[in-house]
Tab-separated table of C-alpha atoms in Angstrom:
chain	number	residue	atom	x	y	z
A	1	MET	CA	117.837	87.133	71.301
A	2	VAL	CA	114.448	85.481	71.900
A	3	GLU	CA	116.170	82.376	73.268
A	4	ASN	CA	118.124	84.492	75.772
A	5	LEU	CA	114.939	86.310	76.813
A	6	ASN	CA	113.152	82.973	77.246
A	7	GLU	CA	115.956	81.788	79.525
A	8	LYS	CA	115.672	85.025	81.505
A	9	LEU	CA	111.877	84.699	81.669
A	10	ALA	CA	112.066	81.051	82.752
A	11	ASN	CA	114.438	81.981	85.571
A	12	ILE	CA	112.083	84.696	86.860
A	13	LEU	CA	109.032	82.417	86.647
A	14	ILE	CA	110.774	79.683	88.623
A	15	HIS	CA	112.616	81.699	91.260
A	16	TYR	CA	110.555	84.886	91.671
A	17	SER	CA	106.990	84.030	90.654
A	18	LEU	CA	106.744	80.493	92.029
A	19	ASN	CA	109.754	80.377	94.369
A	20	VAL	CA	110.351	76.731	93.459
A	21	GLN	CA	112.556	74.786	95.867
A	22	PRO	CA	114.393	71.486	95.304
A	23	GLU	CA	111.996	68.505	95.454
A	24	ASP	CA	108.903	70.654	94.932
A	25	HIS	CA	106.350	68.921	92.709
A	26	VAL	CA	105.765	71.237	89.732
A	27	TRP	CA	102.779	70.745	87.435
A	28	LEU	CA	104.027	72.211	84.126
A	29	ARG	CA	101.147	72.891	81.733
A	30	GLY	CA	101.202	74.182	78.189
A	31	ASP	CA	100.656	73.614	74.498
A	32	ILE	CA	103.234	72.152	72.164
A	33	SER	CA	103.283	75.454	70.249
A	34	GLY	CA	105.038	77.006	73.252
A	35	LEU	CA	107.785	74.384	73.305
A	36	PRO	CA	110.812	76.761	73.212
A	37	LEU	CA	109.812	78.509	76.459
A	38	LEU	CA	108.497	75.291	78.023
A	39	THR	CA	111.839	73.615	77.302
A	40	CYS	CA	113.747	76.434	79.006
A	41	VAL	CA	111.486	76.108	82.046
A	42	TYR	CA	111.723	72.302	82.131
A	43	ARG	CA	115.518	72.241	81.932
A	44	GLN	CA	115.943	74.860	84.641
A	45	LEU	CA	113.497	73.023	86.919
A	46	ILE	CA	115.352	69.740	86.496
A	47	ASP	CA	118.726	71.418	86.994
A	48	MET	CA	117.610	72.905	90.323
A	49	GLY	CA	116.232	69.618	91.664
A	50	ALA	CA	112.458	69.927	91.263
A	51	PHE	CA	110.121	67.074	90.335
A	52	VAL	CA	108.428	68.045	87.061
A	53	HIS	CA	105.041	66.643	86.034
A	54	SER	CA	104.547	67.776	82.443
A	55	ASP	CA	101.048	68.197	81.042
A	56	ILE	CA	101.659	69.320	77.455
A	57	GLY	CA	98.678	69.328	75.102
A	58	ILE	CA	97.932	69.914	71.438
A	59	SER	CA	95.397	72.690	71.052
A	60	SER	CA	94.078	71.452	67.712
A	61	TRP	CA	92.757	68.367	69.511
A	62	ASP	CA	90.346	70.631	71.394
A	63	GLU	CA	88.857	71.641	68.050
A	64	HIS	CA	88.178	68.020	67.116
A	65	LEU	CA	86.638	67.298	70.513
A	66	ALA	CA	84.434	70.387	70.255
A	67	ARG	CA	83.276	69.533	66.739
A	68	PHE	CA	82.684	65.813	67.057
A	69	GLY	CA	82.534	64.921	70.758
A	70	ASN	CA	79.242	63.877	72.334
A	71	GLU	CA	77.910	65.402	75.554
A	72	LYS	CA	79.585	62.822	77.791
A	73	GLN	CA	82.927	63.332	76.062
A	74	LEU	CA	82.630	67.114	76.212
A	75	THR	CA	81.995	67.104	79.958
A	76	CYS	CA	84.342	64.258	80.943
A	77	PRO	CA	86.884	65.792	83.359
A	78	PRO	CA	90.603	65.376	82.528
A	79	MET	CA	91.703	62.865	85.157
A	80	ILE	CA	95.421	63.614	84.804
A	81	GLY	CA	94.787	67.292	85.428
A	82	GLU	CA	92.548	66.551	88.412
A	83	HIS	CA	95.230	64.327	89.962
A	84	LEU	CA	97.999	66.891	89.461
A	85	ALA	CA	95.831	69.741	90.759
A	86	GLN	CA	95.263	67.760	93.945
A	87	ASN	CA	98.826	66.551	94.499
A	88	CYS	CA	101.355	69.085	93.183
A	89	ASN	CA	102.408	72.087	95.246
A	90	LYS	CA	103.460	74.294	92.304
A	91	ASN	CA	101.588	74.924	89.052
A	92	LEU	CA	103.047	76.793	86.075
A	93	GLN	CA	100.917	77.177	82.956
A	94	ILE	CA	102.330	78.669	79.748
A	95	LEU	CA	99.636	79.761	77.304
A	96	SER	CA	100.168	79.430	73.546
A	97	THR	CA	98.315	78.161	70.494
A	98	THR	CA	98.636	77.737	66.750
A	99	ASN	CA	95.211	79.240	66.045
A	100	THR	CA	93.152	81.473	68.327
A	101	GLN	CA	90.098	80.952	66.105
A	102	MET	CA	90.013	77.161	66.082
A	103	LEU	CA	86.747	77.041	68.050
A	104	HIS	CA	85.060	79.679	65.908
A	105	GLY	CA	81.749	78.406	64.569
A	106	ILE	CA	81.271	75.779	67.286
A	107	PRO	CA	77.736	76.079	68.753
A	108	SER	CA	77.710	78.089	71.984
A	109	GLN	CA	75.993	75.256	73.849
A	110	LYS	CA	78.858	72.879	73.028
A	111	LEU	CA	81.445	75.441	74.131
A	112	ALA	CA	79.594	75.863	77.426
A	113	LEU	CA	79.740	72.084	77.939
A	114	LEU	CA	83.428	72.016	77.021
A	115	ASN	CA	84.081	74.763	79.549
A	116	GLN	CA	82.558	72.602	82.303
A	117	ARG	CA	85.250	69.920	81.861
A	118	ARG	CA	87.709	71.809	84.028
A	119	LYS	CA	85.264	73.064	86.647
A	120	ASN	CA	86.561	70.706	89.345
A	121	ILE	CA	90.180	71.451	88.434
A	122	LEU	CA	89.582	75.188	88.720
A	123	LYS	CA	87.784	74.702	92.034
A	124	THR	CA	90.642	72.574	93.394
A	125	ILE	CA	93.294	75.073	92.286
A	126	LEU	CA	91.468	77.992	93.885
A	127	GLN	CA	90.750	76.130	97.140
A	128	ARG	CA	94.293	74.764	97.537
A	129	SER	CA	95.701	78.160	96.622
A	130	ALA	CA	93.553	79.844	99.287
A	131	SER	CA	94.830	77.357	101.878
A	132	ARG	CA	98.424	77.889	100.649
A	133	GLU	CA	98.859	74.274	99.621
A	134	LEU	CA	99.404	75.218	95.974
A	135	ASP	CA	101.225	78.125	94.349
A	136	TRP	CA	100.323	78.840	90.742
A	137	THR	CA	101.549	81.135	87.984
A	138	LEU	CA	100.088	81.775	84.545
A	139	SER	CA	102.228	83.161	81.735
A	140	LEU	CA	102.363	82.939	77.957
A	141	ALA	CA	104.725	82.259	75.089
A	142	PRO	CA	104.573	85.183	72.617
A	143	CYS	CA	103.637	83.083	69.596
A	144	SER	CA	102.590	83.987	66.048
A	145	ALA	CA	98.914	83.247	66.714
A	146	PHE	CA	98.776	85.729	69.607
A	147	ALA	CA	100.623	88.330	67.519
A	148	GLN	CA	98.194	87.907	64.639
A	149	GLU	CA	95.205	88.208	66.968
A	150	ALA	CA	96.669	91.466	68.273
A	151	GLN	CA	97.112	92.638	64.657
A	152	MET	CA	100.842	92.925	65.219
A	153	GLY	CA	103.944	91.427	63.697
A	154	LEU	CA	105.594	88.685	65.740
A	155	GLU	CA	108.659	90.774	66.620
A	156	ALA	CA	106.517	93.744	67.660
A	157	PHE	CA	104.333	91.506	69.834
A	158	GLN	CA	107.380	89.874	71.416
A	159	GLU	CA	108.798	93.325	72.186
A	160	LEU	CA	105.509	94.386	73.795
A	161	PHE	CA	105.378	91.195	75.859
A	162	TYR	CA	108.971	91.287	77.084
A	163	LYS	CA	108.670	94.988	78.021
A	164	ALA	CA	105.482	94.227	79.944
A	165	CYS	CA	107.535	91.618	81.831
A	166	PHE	CA	110.166	94.328	82.557
A	167	LEU	CA	112.752	92.141	80.832
A	168	ASP	CA	114.224	95.288	79.240
A	169	SER	CA	115.238	96.407	82.735
A	170	PRO	CA	118.719	95.606	84.103
A	171	ASP	CA	116.989	94.155	87.175
A	172	PRO	CA	113.432	92.991	86.334
A	173	ILE	CA	112.802	91.588	89.810
A	174	ALA	CA	113.633	94.953	91.407
A	175	LYS	CA	111.083	96.579	89.084
A	176	TRP	CA	108.410	94.087	90.127
A	177	LYS	CA	109.191	94.700	93.790
A	178	GLU	CA	108.869	98.465	93.234
A	179	LEU	CA	105.443	98.013	91.612
A	180	SER	CA	104.470	95.679	94.447
A	181	GLU	CA	105.207	98.401	97.022
A	182	GLN	CA	103.195	100.981	95.065
A	183	GLN	CA	100.230	98.626	94.768
A	184	ALA	CA	100.454	97.860	98.482
A	185	GLU	CA	99.847	101.575	99.137
A	186	ILE	CA	96.607	101.427	97.134
A	187	ILE	CA	95.488	98.318	98.988
A	188	ARG	CA	96.143	99.874	102.394
A	189	PHE	CA	93.745	102.643	101.370
A	190	LEU	CA	91.046	100.411	99.867
A	191	GLU	CA	90.979	97.659	102.483
A	192	THR	CA	89.386	100.018	105.016
A	193	LYS	CA	86.563	100.999	102.652
A	194	THR	CA	83.027	99.666	102.205
A	195	ARG	CA	81.981	100.615	98.688
A	196	LEU	CA	83.708	101.067	95.351
A	197	HIS	CA	82.036	103.354	92.805
A	198	ILE	CA	83.231	103.231	89.180
A	199	LYS	CA	81.971	106.057	86.989
A	200	THR	CA	82.631	106.643	83.275
A	201	PRO	CA	80.475	108.157	80.503
A	202	ASP	CA	78.756	104.764	80.080
A	203	THR	CA	79.371	102.980	83.402
A	204	GLU	CA	77.802	103.570	86.814
A	205	LEU	CA	78.794	100.611	88.955
A	206	PHE	CA	78.612	100.129	92.727
A	207	VAL	CA	80.577	97.266	94.293
A	208	HIS	CA	80.301	96.311	97.981
A	209	ILE	CA	83.822	95.496	99.236
A	210	GLU	CA	83.432	95.550	103.025
A	211	ASN	CA	85.411	92.758	104.731
A	212	MET	CA	86.853	91.594	101.399
A	213	LYS	CA	90.595	91.107	100.918
A	214	TRP	CA	92.514	92.903	98.166
A	215	LYS	CA	95.328	91.021	96.418
A	216	ASN	CA	98.571	92.557	95.197
A	217	CYS	CA	99.368	91.157	91.735
A	218	ASP	CA	103.085	91.715	91.362
A	219	GLY	CA	104.252	88.916	89.088
A	220	LYS	CA	103.556	85.965	91.357
A	221	ARG	CA	100.244	84.698	89.914
A	222	ASN	CA	100.388	86.126	86.397
A	223	PHE	CA	103.418	87.086	84.364
A	224	PRO	CA	103.421	89.764	83.177
A	225	ASP	CA	101.296	91.240	85.916
A	226	GLY	CA	100.192	94.596	87.241
A	227	GLU	CA	96.806	94.776	88.920
A	228	ILE	CA	95.082	94.784	92.267
A	229	PHE	CA	91.885	92.816	92.702
A	230	THR	CA	89.257	91.692	95.142
A	231	GLY	CA	85.812	90.161	94.898
A	232	PRO	CA	82.474	91.760	95.699
A	233	ASN	CA	80.761	90.744	98.920
A	234	LEU	CA	77.879	88.803	97.375
A	235	LYS	CA	76.475	88.123	100.859
A	236	ALA	CA	75.915	91.830	101.522
A	237	HIS	CA	72.346	93.077	101.822
A	238	CYS	CA	72.700	94.853	98.453
A	239	GLY	CA	73.916	91.655	96.767
A	240	GLY	CA	77.413	93.002	96.197
A	241	VAL	CA	77.093	94.561	92.739
A	242	ASN	CA	74.546	96.986	91.318
A	243	GLY	CA	74.390	99.302	88.333
A	244	ARG	CA	75.511	99.105	84.740
A	245	ALA	CA	78.857	98.708	83.023
A	246	ARG	CA	80.149	98.875	79.479
A	247	PHE	CA	83.149	96.872	78.298
A	248	PRO	CA	83.910	98.402	74.891
A	249	PHE	CA	86.947	96.384	73.884
A	250	GLN	CA	86.985	93.172	71.903
A	251	THR	CA	87.510	90.080	74.013
A	252	ILE	CA	88.081	86.456	73.057
A	253	PHE	CA	86.629	83.667	75.142
A	254	ALA	CA	86.719	80.008	74.047
A	255	GLY	CA	87.874	81.234	70.635
A	256	VAL	CA	84.864	83.519	70.134
A	257	VAL	CA	85.301	87.277	69.639
A	258	VAL	CA	82.742	89.344	71.549
A	259	GLU	CA	82.695	93.126	71.269
A	260	ASP	CA	81.167	95.983	73.242
A	261	ILE	CA	79.508	94.086	76.087
A	262	GLN	CA	77.030	96.000	78.239
A	263	LEU	CA	75.752	94.491	81.481
A	264	THR	CA	73.168	95.497	84.062
A	265	PHE	CA	73.502	94.171	87.618
A	266	ARG	CA	70.904	93.908	90.328
A	267	LYS	CA	71.690	92.437	93.747
A	268	GLY	CA	74.874	90.843	92.509
A	269	ARG	CA	73.588	89.183	89.355
A	270	VAL	CA	73.521	90.041	85.669
A	271	VAL	CA	69.905	90.817	84.765
A	272	ALA	CA	70.494	92.202	81.259
A	273	ALA	CA	73.305	91.656	78.768
A	274	THR	CA	73.965	92.908	75.254
A	275	ALA	CA	76.914	92.737	72.865
A	276	LYS	CA	77.674	94.224	69.475
A	277	THR	CA	78.933	90.867	68.202
A	278	ASN	CA	78.111	87.284	69.256
A	279	GLN	CA	75.441	88.254	71.761
A	280	ASP	CA	74.027	84.713	71.646
A	281	PHE	CA	77.394	83.407	72.817
A	282	LEU	CA	77.396	85.900	75.703
A	283	HIS	CA	73.951	84.704	76.757
A	284	ALA	CA	75.032	81.049	76.514
A	285	MET	CA	78.038	81.697	78.764
A	286	LEU	CA	75.768	83.360	81.325
A	287	GLU	CA	73.787	80.115	81.424
A	288	THR	CA	76.873	77.960	82.048
A	289	ASP	CA	75.746	77.318	85.623
A	290	GLU	CA	74.134	79.060	88.601
A	291	GLY	CA	77.255	81.056	89.451
A	292	ALA	CA	77.944	82.387	85.953
A	293	ARG	CA	75.753	85.489	86.378
A	294	ASN	CA	77.557	86.506	89.569
A	295	VAL	CA	80.729	88.581	89.760
A	296	GLY	CA	83.811	86.781	91.038
A	297	GLU	CA	86.380	89.568	90.733
A	298	ILE	CA	86.788	93.326	90.395
A	299	ALA	CA	90.229	94.729	89.558
A	300	ILE	CA	92.292	97.740	88.467
A	301	GLY	CA	95.084	97.472	85.860
A	302	THR	CA	98.451	99.082	86.663
A	303	ASN	CA	100.980	97.932	84.020
A	304	SER	CA	102.033	101.121	82.221
A	305	ALA	CA	104.018	99.175	79.581
A	306	LEU	CA	100.748	97.778	78.220
A	307	LYS	CA	98.907	100.445	76.256
A	308	GLN	CA	96.853	98.606	73.623
A	309	ILE	CA	94.271	95.853	73.418
A	310	THR	CA	95.753	92.578	72.170
A	311	LYS	CA	92.663	90.394	72.638
A	312	ASN	CA	94.747	88.295	75.022
A	313	ILE	CA	93.179	88.600	78.449
A	314	LEU	CA	96.379	87.803	80.344
A	315	LEU	CA	97.796	91.044	78.946
A	316	ASP	CA	94.679	93.154	78.479
A	317	GLU	CA	93.453	92.910	82.075
A	318	LYS	CA	96.748	94.479	83.230
A	319	ILE	CA	96.598	97.523	80.929
A	320	GLY	CA	97.010	100.803	82.777
A	321	LYS	CA	93.946	103.078	82.705
A	322	THR	CA	91.511	100.124	82.783
A	323	PHE	CA	89.441	98.142	85.246
A	324	HIS	CA	88.103	94.666	84.764
A	325	LEU	CA	85.318	92.551	86.128
A	326	ALA	CA	85.118	88.758	85.997
A	327	LEU	CA	81.875	86.899	85.564
A	328	GLY	CA	81.773	83.546	87.325
A	329	ALA	CA	84.254	81.929	89.685
A	330	GLY	CA	85.670	84.039	92.482
A	331	TYR	CA	88.964	83.706	94.334
A	332	PRO	CA	88.301	82.322	97.825
A	333	GLU	CA	91.310	84.155	99.281
A	334	THR	CA	89.488	87.448	98.648
A	335	GLY	CA	86.444	86.208	100.545
A	336	ASN	CA	84.429	85.716	97.349
A	337	THR	CA	83.368	82.069	97.195
A	338	ASN	CA	81.259	82.162	94.036
A	339	VAL	CA	81.596	78.800	92.265
A	340	SER	CA	81.299	78.485	88.492
A	341	ALA	CA	82.968	76.774	85.556
A	342	LEU	CA	83.085	80.257	84.034
A	343	HIS	CA	85.696	82.904	84.784
A	344	TRP	CA	85.491	85.573	82.097
A	345	ASP	CA	87.384	88.846	82.510
A	346	LEU	CA	85.847	91.891	80.821
A	347	ILE	CA	87.863	95.102	80.333
A	348	GLY	CA	86.481	98.571	81.061
A	349	ASP	CA	87.993	101.902	79.961
A	350	LEU	CA	89.036	104.404	82.660
A	351	ARG	CA	90.727	107.020	80.462
A	352	GLU	CA	87.702	109.263	80.982
A	353	GLY	CA	86.567	107.724	84.228
A	354	SER	CA	86.773	108.136	87.973
A	355	MET	CA	86.781	105.774	90.926
A	356	PHE	CA	85.571	106.502	94.417
A	357	ALA	CA	85.971	104.544	97.654
A	358	ASP	CA	83.341	105.563	100.206
A	359	ASP	CA	82.887	108.783	98.195
A	360	ILE	CA	86.623	109.612	98.225
A	361	CYS	CA	87.905	110.073	94.667
A	362	PHE	CA	91.240	108.271	94.314
A	363	TYR	CA	91.437	107.881	90.525
A	364	CYS	CA	90.556	110.275	87.702
A	365	ASP	CA	91.034	110.196	83.920
A	366	GLY	CA	93.498	107.327	83.885
A	367	GLN	CA	95.636	108.298	86.878
A	368	PHE	CA	95.810	107.522	90.570
A	369	LEU	CA	95.643	110.750	92.552
A	370	PHE	CA	97.883	109.997	95.530
A	371	ASP	CA	101.689	110.146	95.838
A	372	GLY	CA	103.515	106.838	95.922
A	373	TRP	CA	100.927	105.085	93.773
A	374	PRO	CA	101.702	103.790	90.234
A	375	ARG	CA	102.079	106.339	87.431
A	376	LEU	CA	100.072	105.214	84.401
């Protein structure tokens, strides 16, 4: 059953998400723990005439580098990745691992250095994507490590994942197109607005969105998907972001679990930050570089099949009845050009919250208020 679903997923990733054509140069990235899905993707790409440049790693090697590498080794950029980021026109990354906690206990300063290794790669991907030279999609293989992190059995996690991909539908692509149309309605409303106001019992956040572009996430960039996002206008007189926000859910970044993050923003930058667990790590990430304290993204989750935190950000940021904010690198196609080695998505709870655009309430207690918008 899983093999058949992997074949179905591979087909959607290739033909719907990335729209790969014969003789496209596809940069296929992943970890050896995701080999069953990667193999399905590779075979289908070869069979349809694409040029495949495989970049398959072993995640446990990152642990050894983090533990024993010196500063030069930790910050040395991966030259193969830099070359492929610059020269391929399609990029498919499949996330998986054998151990989500392998970097636990590594000093925060070393993790910050390790995170800088791919700064140029991330910058290249975002720039070439904005100029439409590179299409990219990020997905995952529902492996045992991810299931364990979500405190679920493997079969239950696989079921959650495949449903979130709409693979239980007779026509998954039609379902994604339907969600795309609903999200387009939200964007048509928001793209004419100047300010976004997010209000919950412990969040009062004001985001300047004038002249910024909203993106419709309908299974092309992430799979599964289900969100709309933009970036704050950091060049605005107000700095783009002001107020306070609480992110109550556990999140994992660089293998470190951080819980109940609370941030205060002034003129676009984080000026105060606390966390219930691993606060020192949070502070270290904010010192990654000059852009790490800025906000690169603000988004609203719309995938109604996702209803629980899994501690996997690819899934959690799509959960219906949530918003998320990313510290660090922005997406140039939104108009946000913040540069950072950091891009850390933090999930906020909207089940008892409201959102306003130029003082018009369009979302209340976990539901959009207008007809034709997604039902959560």
